Coordinates of C-alpha atoms and ligand atoms in Angstrom, one line a residue:
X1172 CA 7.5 2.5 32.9
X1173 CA 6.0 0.5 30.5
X1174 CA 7.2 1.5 27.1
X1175 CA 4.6 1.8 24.1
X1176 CA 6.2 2.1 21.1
X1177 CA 3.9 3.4 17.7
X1178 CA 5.5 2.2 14.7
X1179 CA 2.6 2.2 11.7
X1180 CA -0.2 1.4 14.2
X1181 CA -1.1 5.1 15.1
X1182 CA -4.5 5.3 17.1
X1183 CA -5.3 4.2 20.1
X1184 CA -8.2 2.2 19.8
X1185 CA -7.9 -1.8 19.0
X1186 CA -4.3 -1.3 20.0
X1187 CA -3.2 -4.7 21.8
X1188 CA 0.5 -3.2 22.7
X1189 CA -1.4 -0.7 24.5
X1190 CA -4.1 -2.0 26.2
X1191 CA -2.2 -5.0 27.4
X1192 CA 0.8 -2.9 28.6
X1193 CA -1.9 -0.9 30.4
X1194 CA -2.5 -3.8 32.9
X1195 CA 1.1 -4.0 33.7
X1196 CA 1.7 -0.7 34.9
X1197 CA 2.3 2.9 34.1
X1198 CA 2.2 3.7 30.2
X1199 CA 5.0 6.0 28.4
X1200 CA 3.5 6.4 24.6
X1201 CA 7.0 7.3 22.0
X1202 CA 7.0 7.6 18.5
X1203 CA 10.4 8.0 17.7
X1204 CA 10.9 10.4 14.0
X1205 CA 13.2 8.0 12.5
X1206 CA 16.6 10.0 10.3
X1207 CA 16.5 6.5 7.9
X1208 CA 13.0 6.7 7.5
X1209 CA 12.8 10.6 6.7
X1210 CA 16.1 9.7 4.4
X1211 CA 14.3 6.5 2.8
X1212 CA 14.3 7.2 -1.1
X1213 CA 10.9 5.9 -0.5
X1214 CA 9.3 8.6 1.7
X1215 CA 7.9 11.8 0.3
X1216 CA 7.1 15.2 1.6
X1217 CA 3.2 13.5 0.9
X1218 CA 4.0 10.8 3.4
X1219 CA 5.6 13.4 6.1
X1220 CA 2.6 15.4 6.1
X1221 CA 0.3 12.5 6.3
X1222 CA 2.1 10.9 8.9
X1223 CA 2.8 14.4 11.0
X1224 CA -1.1 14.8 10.7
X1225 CA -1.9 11.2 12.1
X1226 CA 0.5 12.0 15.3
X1227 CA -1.6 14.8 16.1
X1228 CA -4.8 12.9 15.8
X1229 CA -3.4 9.7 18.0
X1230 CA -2.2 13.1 20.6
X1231 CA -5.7 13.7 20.9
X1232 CA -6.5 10.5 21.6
X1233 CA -4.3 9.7 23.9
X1234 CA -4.5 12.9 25.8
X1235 CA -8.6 12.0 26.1
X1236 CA -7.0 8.7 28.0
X1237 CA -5.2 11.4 30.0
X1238 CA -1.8 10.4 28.7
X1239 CA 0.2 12.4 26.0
X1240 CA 2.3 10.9 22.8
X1241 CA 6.1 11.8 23.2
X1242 CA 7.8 12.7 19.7
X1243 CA 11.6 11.8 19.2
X1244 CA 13.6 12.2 16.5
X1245 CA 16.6 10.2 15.3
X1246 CA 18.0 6.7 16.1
X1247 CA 15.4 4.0 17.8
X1248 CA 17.8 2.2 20.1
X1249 CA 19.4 5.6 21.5
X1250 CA 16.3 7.2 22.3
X1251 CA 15.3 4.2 23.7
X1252 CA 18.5 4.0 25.9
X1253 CA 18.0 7.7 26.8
X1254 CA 14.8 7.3 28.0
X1255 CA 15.7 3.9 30.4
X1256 CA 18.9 6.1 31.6
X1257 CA 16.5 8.4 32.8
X1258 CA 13.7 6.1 34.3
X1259 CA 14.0 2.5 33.8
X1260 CA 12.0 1.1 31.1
X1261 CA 10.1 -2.2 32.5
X1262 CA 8.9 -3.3 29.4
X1263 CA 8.7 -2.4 25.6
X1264 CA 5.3 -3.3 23.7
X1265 CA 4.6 -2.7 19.9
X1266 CA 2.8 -4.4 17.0
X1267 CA 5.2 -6.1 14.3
X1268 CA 5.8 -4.6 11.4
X1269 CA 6.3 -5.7 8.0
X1270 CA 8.6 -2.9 6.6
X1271 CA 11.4 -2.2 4.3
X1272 CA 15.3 -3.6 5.2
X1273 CA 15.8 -0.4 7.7
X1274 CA 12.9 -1.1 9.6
X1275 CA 14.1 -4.9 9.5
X1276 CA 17.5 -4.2 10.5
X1277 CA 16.2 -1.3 13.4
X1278 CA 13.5 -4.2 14.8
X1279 CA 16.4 -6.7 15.3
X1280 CA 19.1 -3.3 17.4
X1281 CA 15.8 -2.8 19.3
X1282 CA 15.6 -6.8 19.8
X1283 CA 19.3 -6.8 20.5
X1284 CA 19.5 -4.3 22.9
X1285 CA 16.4 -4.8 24.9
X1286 CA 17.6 -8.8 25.6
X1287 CA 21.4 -7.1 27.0
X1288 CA 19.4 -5.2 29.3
X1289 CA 16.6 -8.1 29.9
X1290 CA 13.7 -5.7 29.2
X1291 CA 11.0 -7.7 28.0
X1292 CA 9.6 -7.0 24.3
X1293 CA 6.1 -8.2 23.6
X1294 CA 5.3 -7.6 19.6
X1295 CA 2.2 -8.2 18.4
X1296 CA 0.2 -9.0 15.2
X1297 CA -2.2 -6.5 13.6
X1298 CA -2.7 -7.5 10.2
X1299 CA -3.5 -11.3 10.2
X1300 CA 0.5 -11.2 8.5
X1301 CA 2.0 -14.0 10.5
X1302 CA 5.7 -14.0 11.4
X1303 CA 8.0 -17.2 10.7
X1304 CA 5.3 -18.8 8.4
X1305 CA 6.9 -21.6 6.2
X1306 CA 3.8 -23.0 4.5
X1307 CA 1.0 -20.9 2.7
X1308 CA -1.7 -24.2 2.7
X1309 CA -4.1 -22.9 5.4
X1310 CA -3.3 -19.2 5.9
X1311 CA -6.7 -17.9 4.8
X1312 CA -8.1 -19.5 7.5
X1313 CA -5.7 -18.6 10.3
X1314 CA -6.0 -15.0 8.6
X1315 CA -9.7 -15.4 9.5
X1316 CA -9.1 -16.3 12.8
X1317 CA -6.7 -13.8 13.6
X1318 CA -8.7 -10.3 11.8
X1319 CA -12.3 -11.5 14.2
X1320 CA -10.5 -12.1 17.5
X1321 CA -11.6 -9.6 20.2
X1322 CA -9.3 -6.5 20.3
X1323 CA -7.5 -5.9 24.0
X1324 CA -9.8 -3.9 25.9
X1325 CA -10.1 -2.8 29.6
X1326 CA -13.1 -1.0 31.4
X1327 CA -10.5 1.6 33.8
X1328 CA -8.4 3.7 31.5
X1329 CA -4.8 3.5 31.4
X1330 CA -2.3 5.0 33.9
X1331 CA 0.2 6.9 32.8
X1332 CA 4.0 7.9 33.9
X1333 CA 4.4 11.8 34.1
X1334 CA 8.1 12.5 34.0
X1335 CA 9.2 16.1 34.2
X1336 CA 11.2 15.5 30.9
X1337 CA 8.6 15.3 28.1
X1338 CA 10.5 14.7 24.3
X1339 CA 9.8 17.2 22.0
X1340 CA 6.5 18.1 20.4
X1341 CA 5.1 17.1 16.6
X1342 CA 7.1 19.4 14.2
X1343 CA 6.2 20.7 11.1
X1344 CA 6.9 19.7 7.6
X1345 CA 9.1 22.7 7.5
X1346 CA 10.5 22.0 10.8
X1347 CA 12.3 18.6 8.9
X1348 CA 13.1 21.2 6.2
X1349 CA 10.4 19.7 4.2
X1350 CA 8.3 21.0 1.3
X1351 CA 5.3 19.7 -0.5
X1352 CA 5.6 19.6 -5.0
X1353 CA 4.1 22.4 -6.6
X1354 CA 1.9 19.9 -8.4
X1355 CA 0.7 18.2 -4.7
X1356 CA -2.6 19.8 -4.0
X1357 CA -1.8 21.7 -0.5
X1358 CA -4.8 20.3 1.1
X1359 CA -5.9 16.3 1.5
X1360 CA -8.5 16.3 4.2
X1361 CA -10.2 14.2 3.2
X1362 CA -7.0 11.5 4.8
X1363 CA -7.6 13.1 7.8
X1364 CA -11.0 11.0 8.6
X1365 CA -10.6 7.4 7.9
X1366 CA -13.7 6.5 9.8
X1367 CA -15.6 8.8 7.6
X1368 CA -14.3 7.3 4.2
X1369 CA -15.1 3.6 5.8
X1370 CA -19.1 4.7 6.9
X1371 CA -19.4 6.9 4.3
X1372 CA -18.0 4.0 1.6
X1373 CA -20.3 1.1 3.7
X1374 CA -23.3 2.8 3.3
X1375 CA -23.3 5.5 0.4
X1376 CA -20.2 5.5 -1.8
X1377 CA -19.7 1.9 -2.2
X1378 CA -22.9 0.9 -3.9
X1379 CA -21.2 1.6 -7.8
X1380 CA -17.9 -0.3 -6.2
X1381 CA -17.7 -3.2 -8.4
X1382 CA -18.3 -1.5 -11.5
X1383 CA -17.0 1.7 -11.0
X1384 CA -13.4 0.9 -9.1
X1385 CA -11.8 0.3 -12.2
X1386 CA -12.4 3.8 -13.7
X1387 CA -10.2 6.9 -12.6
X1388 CA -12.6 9.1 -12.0
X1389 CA -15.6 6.8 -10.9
X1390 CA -13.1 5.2 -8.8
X1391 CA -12.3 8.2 -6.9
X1392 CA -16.1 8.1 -5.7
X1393 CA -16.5 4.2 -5.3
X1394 CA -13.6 2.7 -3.6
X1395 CA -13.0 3.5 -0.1
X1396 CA -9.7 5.4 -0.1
X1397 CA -8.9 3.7 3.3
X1398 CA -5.7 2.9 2.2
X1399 CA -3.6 5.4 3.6
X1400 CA -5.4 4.7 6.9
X1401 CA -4.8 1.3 6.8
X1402 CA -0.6 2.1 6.2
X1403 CA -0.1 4.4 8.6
X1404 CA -2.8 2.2 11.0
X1405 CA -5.4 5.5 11.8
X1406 CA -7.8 2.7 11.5
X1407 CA -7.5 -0.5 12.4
X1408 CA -7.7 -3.9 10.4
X1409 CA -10.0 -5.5 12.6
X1410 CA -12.1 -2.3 13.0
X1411 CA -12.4 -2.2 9.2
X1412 CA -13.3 -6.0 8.7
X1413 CA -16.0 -5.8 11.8
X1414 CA -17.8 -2.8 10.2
X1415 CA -17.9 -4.8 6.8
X1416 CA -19.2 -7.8 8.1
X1417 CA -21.7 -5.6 10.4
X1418 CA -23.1 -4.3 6.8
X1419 CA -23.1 -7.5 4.8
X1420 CA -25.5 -8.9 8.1
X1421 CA -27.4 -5.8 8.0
X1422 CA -28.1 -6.2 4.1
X1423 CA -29.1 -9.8 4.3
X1424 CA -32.1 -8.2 6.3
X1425 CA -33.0 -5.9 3.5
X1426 CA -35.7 -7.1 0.7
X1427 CA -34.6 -8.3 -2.2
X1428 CA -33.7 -5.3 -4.9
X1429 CA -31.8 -4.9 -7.4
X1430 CA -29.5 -1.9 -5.0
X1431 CA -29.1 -4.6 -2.6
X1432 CA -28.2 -6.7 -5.4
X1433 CA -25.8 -4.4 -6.4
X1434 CA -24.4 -3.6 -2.9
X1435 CA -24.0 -7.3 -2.0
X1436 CA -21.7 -7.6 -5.5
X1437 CA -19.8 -4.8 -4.1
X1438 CA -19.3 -5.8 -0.8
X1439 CA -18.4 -9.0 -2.2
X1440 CA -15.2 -7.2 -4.0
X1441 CA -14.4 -5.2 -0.9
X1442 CA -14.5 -8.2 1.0
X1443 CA -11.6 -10.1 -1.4
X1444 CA -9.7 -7.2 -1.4
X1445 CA -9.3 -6.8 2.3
X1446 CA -8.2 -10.2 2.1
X1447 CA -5.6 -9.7 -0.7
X1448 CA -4.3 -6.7 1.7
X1449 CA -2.5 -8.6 4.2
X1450 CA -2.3 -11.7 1.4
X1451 CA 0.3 -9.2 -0.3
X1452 CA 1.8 -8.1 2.7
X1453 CA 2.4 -11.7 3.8
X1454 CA 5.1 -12.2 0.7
X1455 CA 7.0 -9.3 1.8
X1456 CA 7.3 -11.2 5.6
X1457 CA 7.8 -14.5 4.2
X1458 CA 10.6 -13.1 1.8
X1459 CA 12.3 -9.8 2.4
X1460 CA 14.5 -9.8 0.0
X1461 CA 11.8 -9.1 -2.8
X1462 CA 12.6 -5.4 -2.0
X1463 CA 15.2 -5.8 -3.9
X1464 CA 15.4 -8.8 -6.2
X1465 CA 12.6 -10.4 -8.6
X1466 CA 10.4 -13.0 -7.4
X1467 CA 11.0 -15.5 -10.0
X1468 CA 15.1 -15.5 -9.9
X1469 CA 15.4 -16.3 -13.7
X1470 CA 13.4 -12.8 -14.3
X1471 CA 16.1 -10.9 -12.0
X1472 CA 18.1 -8.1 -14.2
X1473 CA 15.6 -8.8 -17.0
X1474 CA 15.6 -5.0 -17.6
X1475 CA 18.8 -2.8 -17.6
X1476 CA 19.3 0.3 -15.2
X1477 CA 18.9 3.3 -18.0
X1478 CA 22.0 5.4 -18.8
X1479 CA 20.0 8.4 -18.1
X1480 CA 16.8 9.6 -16.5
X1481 CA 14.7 10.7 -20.0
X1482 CA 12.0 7.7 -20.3
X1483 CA 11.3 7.3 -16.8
X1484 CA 10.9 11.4 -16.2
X1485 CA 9.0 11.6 -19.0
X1486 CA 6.7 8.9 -17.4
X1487 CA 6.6 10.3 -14.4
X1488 CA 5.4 13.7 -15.2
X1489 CA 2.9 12.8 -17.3
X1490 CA 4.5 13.4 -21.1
X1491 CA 4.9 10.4 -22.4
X1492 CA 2.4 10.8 -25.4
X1493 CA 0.0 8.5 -24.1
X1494 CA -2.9 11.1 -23.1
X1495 CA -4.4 7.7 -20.7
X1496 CA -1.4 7.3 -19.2
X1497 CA -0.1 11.1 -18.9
X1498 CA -4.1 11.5 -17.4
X1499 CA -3.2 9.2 -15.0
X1500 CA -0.1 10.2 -13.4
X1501 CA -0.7 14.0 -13.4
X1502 CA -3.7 13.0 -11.2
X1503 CA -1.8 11.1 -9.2
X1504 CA 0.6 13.4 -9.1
X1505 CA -1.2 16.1 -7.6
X1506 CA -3.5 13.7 -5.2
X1507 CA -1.4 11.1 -4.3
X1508 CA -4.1 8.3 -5.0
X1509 CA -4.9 6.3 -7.8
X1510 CA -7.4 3.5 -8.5
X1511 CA -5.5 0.1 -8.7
X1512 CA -6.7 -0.7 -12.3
X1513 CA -5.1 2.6 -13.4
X1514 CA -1.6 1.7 -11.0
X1515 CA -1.6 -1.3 -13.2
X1516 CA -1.5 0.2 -16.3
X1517 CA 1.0 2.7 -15.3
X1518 CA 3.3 0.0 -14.3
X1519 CA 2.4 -2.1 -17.2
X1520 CA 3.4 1.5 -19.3
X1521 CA 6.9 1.6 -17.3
X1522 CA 7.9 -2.1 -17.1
X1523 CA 6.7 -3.3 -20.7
X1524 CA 6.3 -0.1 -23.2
X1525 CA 9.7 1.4 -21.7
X1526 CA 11.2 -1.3 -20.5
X1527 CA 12.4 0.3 -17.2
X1528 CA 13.0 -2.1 -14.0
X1529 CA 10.9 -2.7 -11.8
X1530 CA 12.9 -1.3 -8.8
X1531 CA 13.1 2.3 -10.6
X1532 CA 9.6 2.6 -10.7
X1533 CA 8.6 1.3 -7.4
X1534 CA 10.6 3.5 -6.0
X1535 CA 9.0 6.5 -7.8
X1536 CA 5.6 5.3 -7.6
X1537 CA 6.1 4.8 -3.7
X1538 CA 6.9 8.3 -2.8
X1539 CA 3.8 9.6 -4.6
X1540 CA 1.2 7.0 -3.4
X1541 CA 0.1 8.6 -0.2
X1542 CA -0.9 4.9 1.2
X1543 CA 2.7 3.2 0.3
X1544 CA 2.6 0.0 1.9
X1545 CA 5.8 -2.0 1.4
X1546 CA 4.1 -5.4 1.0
X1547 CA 1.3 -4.3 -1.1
X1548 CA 3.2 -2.3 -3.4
X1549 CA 6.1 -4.5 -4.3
X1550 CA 4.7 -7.0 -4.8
X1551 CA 2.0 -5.6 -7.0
X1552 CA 4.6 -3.7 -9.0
X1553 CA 6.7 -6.9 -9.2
X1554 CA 3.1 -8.5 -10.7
X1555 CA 2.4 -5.8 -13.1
X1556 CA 6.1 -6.1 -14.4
X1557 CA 5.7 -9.7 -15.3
X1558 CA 8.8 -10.6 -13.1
X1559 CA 6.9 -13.4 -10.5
X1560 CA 6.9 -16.0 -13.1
X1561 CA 3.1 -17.0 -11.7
X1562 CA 1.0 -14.2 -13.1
X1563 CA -0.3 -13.8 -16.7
X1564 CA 2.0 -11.0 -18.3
X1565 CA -0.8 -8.1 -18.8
X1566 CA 0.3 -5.4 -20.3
X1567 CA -3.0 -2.7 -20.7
X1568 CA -3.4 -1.0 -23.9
X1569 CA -3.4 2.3 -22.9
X1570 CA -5.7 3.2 -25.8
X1571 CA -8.4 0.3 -24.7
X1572 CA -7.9 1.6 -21.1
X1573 CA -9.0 4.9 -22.6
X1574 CA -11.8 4.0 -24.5
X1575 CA -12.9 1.3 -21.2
X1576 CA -12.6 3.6 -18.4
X1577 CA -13.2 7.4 -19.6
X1578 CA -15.5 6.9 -22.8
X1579 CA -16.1 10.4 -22.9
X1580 CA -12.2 11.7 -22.4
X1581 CA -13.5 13.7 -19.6
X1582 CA -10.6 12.7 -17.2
X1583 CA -8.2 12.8 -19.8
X1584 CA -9.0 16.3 -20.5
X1585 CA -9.1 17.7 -17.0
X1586 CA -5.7 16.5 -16.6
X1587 CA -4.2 16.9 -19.7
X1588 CA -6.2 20.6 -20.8
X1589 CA -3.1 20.5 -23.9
X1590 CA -5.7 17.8 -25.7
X1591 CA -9.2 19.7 -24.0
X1592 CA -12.0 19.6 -27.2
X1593 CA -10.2 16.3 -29.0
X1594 CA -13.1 14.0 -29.9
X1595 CA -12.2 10.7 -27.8
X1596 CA -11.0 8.6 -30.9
X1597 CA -8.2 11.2 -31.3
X1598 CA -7.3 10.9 -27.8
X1599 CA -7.4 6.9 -28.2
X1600 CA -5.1 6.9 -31.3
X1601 CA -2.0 6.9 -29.8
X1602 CA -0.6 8.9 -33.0
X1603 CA 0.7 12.2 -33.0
X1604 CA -2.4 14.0 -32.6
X1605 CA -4.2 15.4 -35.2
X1606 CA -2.4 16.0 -38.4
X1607 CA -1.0 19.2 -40.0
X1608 CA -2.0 22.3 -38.8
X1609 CA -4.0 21.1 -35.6
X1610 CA -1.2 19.1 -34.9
X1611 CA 1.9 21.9 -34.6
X1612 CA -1.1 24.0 -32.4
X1613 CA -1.2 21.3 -29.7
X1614 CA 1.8 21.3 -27.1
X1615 CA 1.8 17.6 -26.5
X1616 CA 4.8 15.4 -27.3
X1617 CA 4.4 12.6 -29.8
X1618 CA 4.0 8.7 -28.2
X1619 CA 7.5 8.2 -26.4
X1620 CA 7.5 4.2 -27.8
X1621 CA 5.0 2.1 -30.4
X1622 CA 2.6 0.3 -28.5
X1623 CA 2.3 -2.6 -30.8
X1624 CA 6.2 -3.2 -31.2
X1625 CA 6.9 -1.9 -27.6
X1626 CA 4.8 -5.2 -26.4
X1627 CA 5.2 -7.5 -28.5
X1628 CA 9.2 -6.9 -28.0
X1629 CA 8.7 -7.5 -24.1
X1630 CA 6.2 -10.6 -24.2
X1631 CA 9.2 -12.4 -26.8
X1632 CA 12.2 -11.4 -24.3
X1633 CA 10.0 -12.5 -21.4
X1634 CA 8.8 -16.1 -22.5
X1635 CA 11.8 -17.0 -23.9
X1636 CA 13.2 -17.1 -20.4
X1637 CA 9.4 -18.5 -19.2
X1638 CA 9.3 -20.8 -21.2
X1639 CA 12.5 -22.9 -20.9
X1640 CA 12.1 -26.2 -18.0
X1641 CA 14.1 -24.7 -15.8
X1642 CA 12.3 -21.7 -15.1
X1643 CA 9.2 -23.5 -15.0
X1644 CA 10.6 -25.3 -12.2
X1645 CA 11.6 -21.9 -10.8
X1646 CA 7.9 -20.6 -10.8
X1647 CA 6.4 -23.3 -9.1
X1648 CA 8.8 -22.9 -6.0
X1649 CA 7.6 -19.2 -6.6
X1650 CA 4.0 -20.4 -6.4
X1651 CA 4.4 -23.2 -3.4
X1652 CA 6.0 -20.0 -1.1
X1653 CA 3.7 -17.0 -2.4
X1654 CA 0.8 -18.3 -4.6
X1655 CA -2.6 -17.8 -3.4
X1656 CA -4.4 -21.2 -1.9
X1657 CA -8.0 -20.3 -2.6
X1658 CA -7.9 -23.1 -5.5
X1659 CA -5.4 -25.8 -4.3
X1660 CA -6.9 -28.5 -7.2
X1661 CA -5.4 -26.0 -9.3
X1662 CA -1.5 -25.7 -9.6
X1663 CA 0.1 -23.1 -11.4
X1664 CA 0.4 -23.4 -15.2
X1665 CA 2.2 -20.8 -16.9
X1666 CA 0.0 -17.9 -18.0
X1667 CA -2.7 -18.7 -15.7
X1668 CA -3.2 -15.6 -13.6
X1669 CA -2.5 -16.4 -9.6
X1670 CA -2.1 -13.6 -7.2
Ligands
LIG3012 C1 1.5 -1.0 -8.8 C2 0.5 -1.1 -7.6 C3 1.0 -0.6 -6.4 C4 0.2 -0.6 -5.3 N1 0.6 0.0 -4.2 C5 -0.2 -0.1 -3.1 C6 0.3 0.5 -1.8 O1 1.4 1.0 -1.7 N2 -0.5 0.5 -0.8 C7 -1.8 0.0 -0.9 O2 -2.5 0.0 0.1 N3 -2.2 -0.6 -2.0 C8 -1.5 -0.6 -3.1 N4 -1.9 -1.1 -4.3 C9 -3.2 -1.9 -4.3 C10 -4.5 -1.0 -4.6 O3 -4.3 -0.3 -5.8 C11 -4.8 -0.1 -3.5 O4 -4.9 -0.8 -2.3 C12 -6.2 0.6 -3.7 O5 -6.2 1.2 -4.9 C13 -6.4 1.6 -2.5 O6 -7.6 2.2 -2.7 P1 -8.8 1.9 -1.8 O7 -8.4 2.0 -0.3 O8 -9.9 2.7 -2.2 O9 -9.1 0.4 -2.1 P2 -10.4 -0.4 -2.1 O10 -10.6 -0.9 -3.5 O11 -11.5 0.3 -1.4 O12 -10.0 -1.7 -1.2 C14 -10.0 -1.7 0.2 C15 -8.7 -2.1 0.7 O13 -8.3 -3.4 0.2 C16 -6.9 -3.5 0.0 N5 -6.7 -3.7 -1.5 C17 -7.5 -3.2 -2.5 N6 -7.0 -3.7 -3.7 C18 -5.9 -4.4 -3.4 C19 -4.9 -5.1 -4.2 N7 -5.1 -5.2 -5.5 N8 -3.9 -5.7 -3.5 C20 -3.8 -5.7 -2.2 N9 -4.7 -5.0 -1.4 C21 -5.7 -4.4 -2.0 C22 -6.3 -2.1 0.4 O14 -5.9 -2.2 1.7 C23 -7.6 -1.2 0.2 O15 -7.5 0.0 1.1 C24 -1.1 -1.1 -5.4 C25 -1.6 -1.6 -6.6 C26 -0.8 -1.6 -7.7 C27 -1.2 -2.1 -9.1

């Protein structure tokens, strides 16, 4: 049999493990439930249900091929060993992954145990993330290379092995003894159809990207919300970069207006971003260790672990005085989504105002982001904490981000109804609201820290340790093994904002 093993690549179109294995012989399809994934501090209820969802979609699909998707649950390397017990596994096939230390440490067991036996394991790459890499110079272009290649294709249809024995079927979330929050909204169908969200962001949502993406609720119009698609691989890289590039052509064709004008300027965005997708994910193959330690090494232990759980509940629940920031993470709370502009600033909010560590809050903002992607997010919340030592410290003004994004305090009023008929200048102020009287009638707390001293307290601890030669030194070994080549005249100085 030739084993295909889904990991975070679950469709079955523009899947090179499976096509390719499908010329060998007779295909077994296993995703195996993994105990440390399900464990992971990481993984949510959100992500179970997504992910349980997904299986069932690639089960259609693969029963269409006229195979079936076998479910197992528990360790990789024993199910694995179970299954070539019972009927000889020829050869194992699978994309890489990019993952967190478990999924490192599982890859090499599989590795381990498939070279004792001599089964042959063929891995390939699906994000133009490339394995081993020891110098950035050039990557954009091998990235190119890599995302336009042809996908694996064959005109017959795969064969598959039929053994009496099938695994057992897709549980439930209740099955794993899994609930969603109260505050999760019970439904999110609109994950369920990725290529929808990609057509329907190409050629009618995406038009107001580049302005709109930055705002919370404009953003949940104009950017694509592929994201959890693209984690969890219900549509493919390639797939997503072809159909792009197929509407950038297609515009080019168009006359000159300004809706084409504004479409290409979006596109344009889209187009960088997709880039900066597998850009981020890179750092987390190059280095895995930045799951758990700082970039920049100087910057490592920069915050303390807090003696107990007040600031960091209070910011994630949404009560930390701050109606922008409160806004924000109720609505992500209860759609697992977020805009990246508003991520930012919630990070920012965490690292800077509360001076929480970077680890605590990637971990809490992981298991609510319904698209977690290890390399994206770590890195990005290591960028937003200010503790790569190549990125300008930004640290949002939760009142400007206010005023900027949601000049009317419409969003900040749907998700925070305590402040509902403030005029927006109240809701900016970032003082206990409204004096007196009003002020004892609204059930909101007071701001949990002062903006101005908050910051200005983290930029001074932060540059002093910037600043000094030897860090300097420190963040331009940062930038040679992470920084982004687009403008190689252009080292690093401190400050300047590299990605
Ligand atoms: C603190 C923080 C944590 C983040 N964690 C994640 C995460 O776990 N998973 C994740 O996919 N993205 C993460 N991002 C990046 C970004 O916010 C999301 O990719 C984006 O908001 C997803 O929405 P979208 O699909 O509509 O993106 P669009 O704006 O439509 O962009 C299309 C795709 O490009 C990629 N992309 C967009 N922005 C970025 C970016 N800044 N960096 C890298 N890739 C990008 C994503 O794959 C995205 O799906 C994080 C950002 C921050 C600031």
């Amino acid at each position: 049999m030739e084993l295909v093993w889904f990991k975070r690549d679950l469709r079955a179109y523009d899947h090179d493990p499976l096509w390719t294995a499908a010329r060998h012989g007779p295909l077994y399809g296993v995703y195996v439930l993994e105990d440390d994934y399900l464990r992971h501090p990481t993984t949510s209820p959100l992500h179970v249900s997504f992910l349980l969802s997904a299986l069932s979609a690639l089960q259609e699909q693969l029963r269409a091929l006229g195979g079936e998707l076998h479910v197992a649950r528990g360790d990789v390397v024993k199910v694995f060993q179970a299954l070539h017990e019972r009927h000889g596994i020829t050869r194992l096939w699978s994309h890489q992954e990019t993952g967190l230390g478990f999924t490192y440490d599982r890859d090499r067991a599989v590795a381990a145990w498939a070279r004792e036996l001599g089964i042959p394991w063929r891995e390939f790459r699906q994000h133009g993330v490339f394995r081993g890499l020891r110098e950035r110079d050039g990557w954009a272009d091998r990235w190119h290379a890599e995302i336009t290649a042809d996908p694996t294709t064959s005109l017959e249809g795969p064969q598959w092995c039929r053994p009496d024995d099938a695994l057992a079927s897709i549980p439930s979330l209740a099955e794993l003894s899994l609930s969603r929050l109260p505050e999760e909204r019970a439904d999110h169908p609109e994950w369920e159809a990725g290529e929808h969200l990609l057509q329907t962001f190409l050629t009618e949502r995406g038009q107001g990207y580049q302005k709109g993406m930055s705002a919370p609720e404009e953003g949940w119009v104009t950017c694509s919300r592929i994201s959890p698609h693209l984690a969890l691989g219900t549509l493919s890289f390639r797939h997503v970069f072809r159909e792009f590039m197929s509407r950038k052509v297609a515009l080019k064709e168009e006359p000159k207006s300004p809706d084409r004008t504004a479409w290409q300027r979006s596109l344009q965005s889209f187009g960088k971003r997709l880039r900066w997708h597998c850009h981020f994910i890179q750092k987390l193959e190059a280095e895995p260790e930045l799951e758990f330690h700082a970039m920049h090494r100087h910057l490592r232990g920069l915050r303390p672990m807090p003696d107990d759980t007040t600031r960091i509940d209070a910011w994630s629940t949404g009560h930390t005085g701050y109606p922008m920031v409160d806004a924000c993470m109720r609505s992500l709370n209860h759609n697992g989504w977020l805009n990246f502009r508003m991520r930012a600033m919630l990070v920012s909010f965490a690292c800077y105002h509360l001076w929480l560590p970077w680890q605590l809050v990637s971990e809490r903002l992981a298991r609510k982001f319904i698209d977690y992607e290890p390399g994206i997010h770590i890195c990005q919340v290591q960028m937003q904490s200010g503790v790569t030592g190549i990125n300008a410290l930004r640290m949002y003004s939760p009142a400007k981000q206010l005023l900027d994004q949601d000049p009317t305090g419409s969003f900040v009023q749907r998700w925070v109804p305590e402040l509902a008929g403030l005029p927006v200048e109240q809701l900016a102020s970032a003082l206990p609201i409204g004096d007196g009287a009003q002020a004892s009638a609204i059930d909101y707390p007071a701001p949990i820290v002062e903006h101005v001293e908050a910051t200005r307290s983290a930029r001074s601890k932060i540059w002093s340790i910037r600043s000094r030669a030897d860090s300097k030194l420190e963040s331009q070994r940062v930038y040679e093994k992470h920084g982004s080549r687009r403008r190689p005249d252009r080292a690093p100085r401190d400050g300047k904002r590299q990605r």
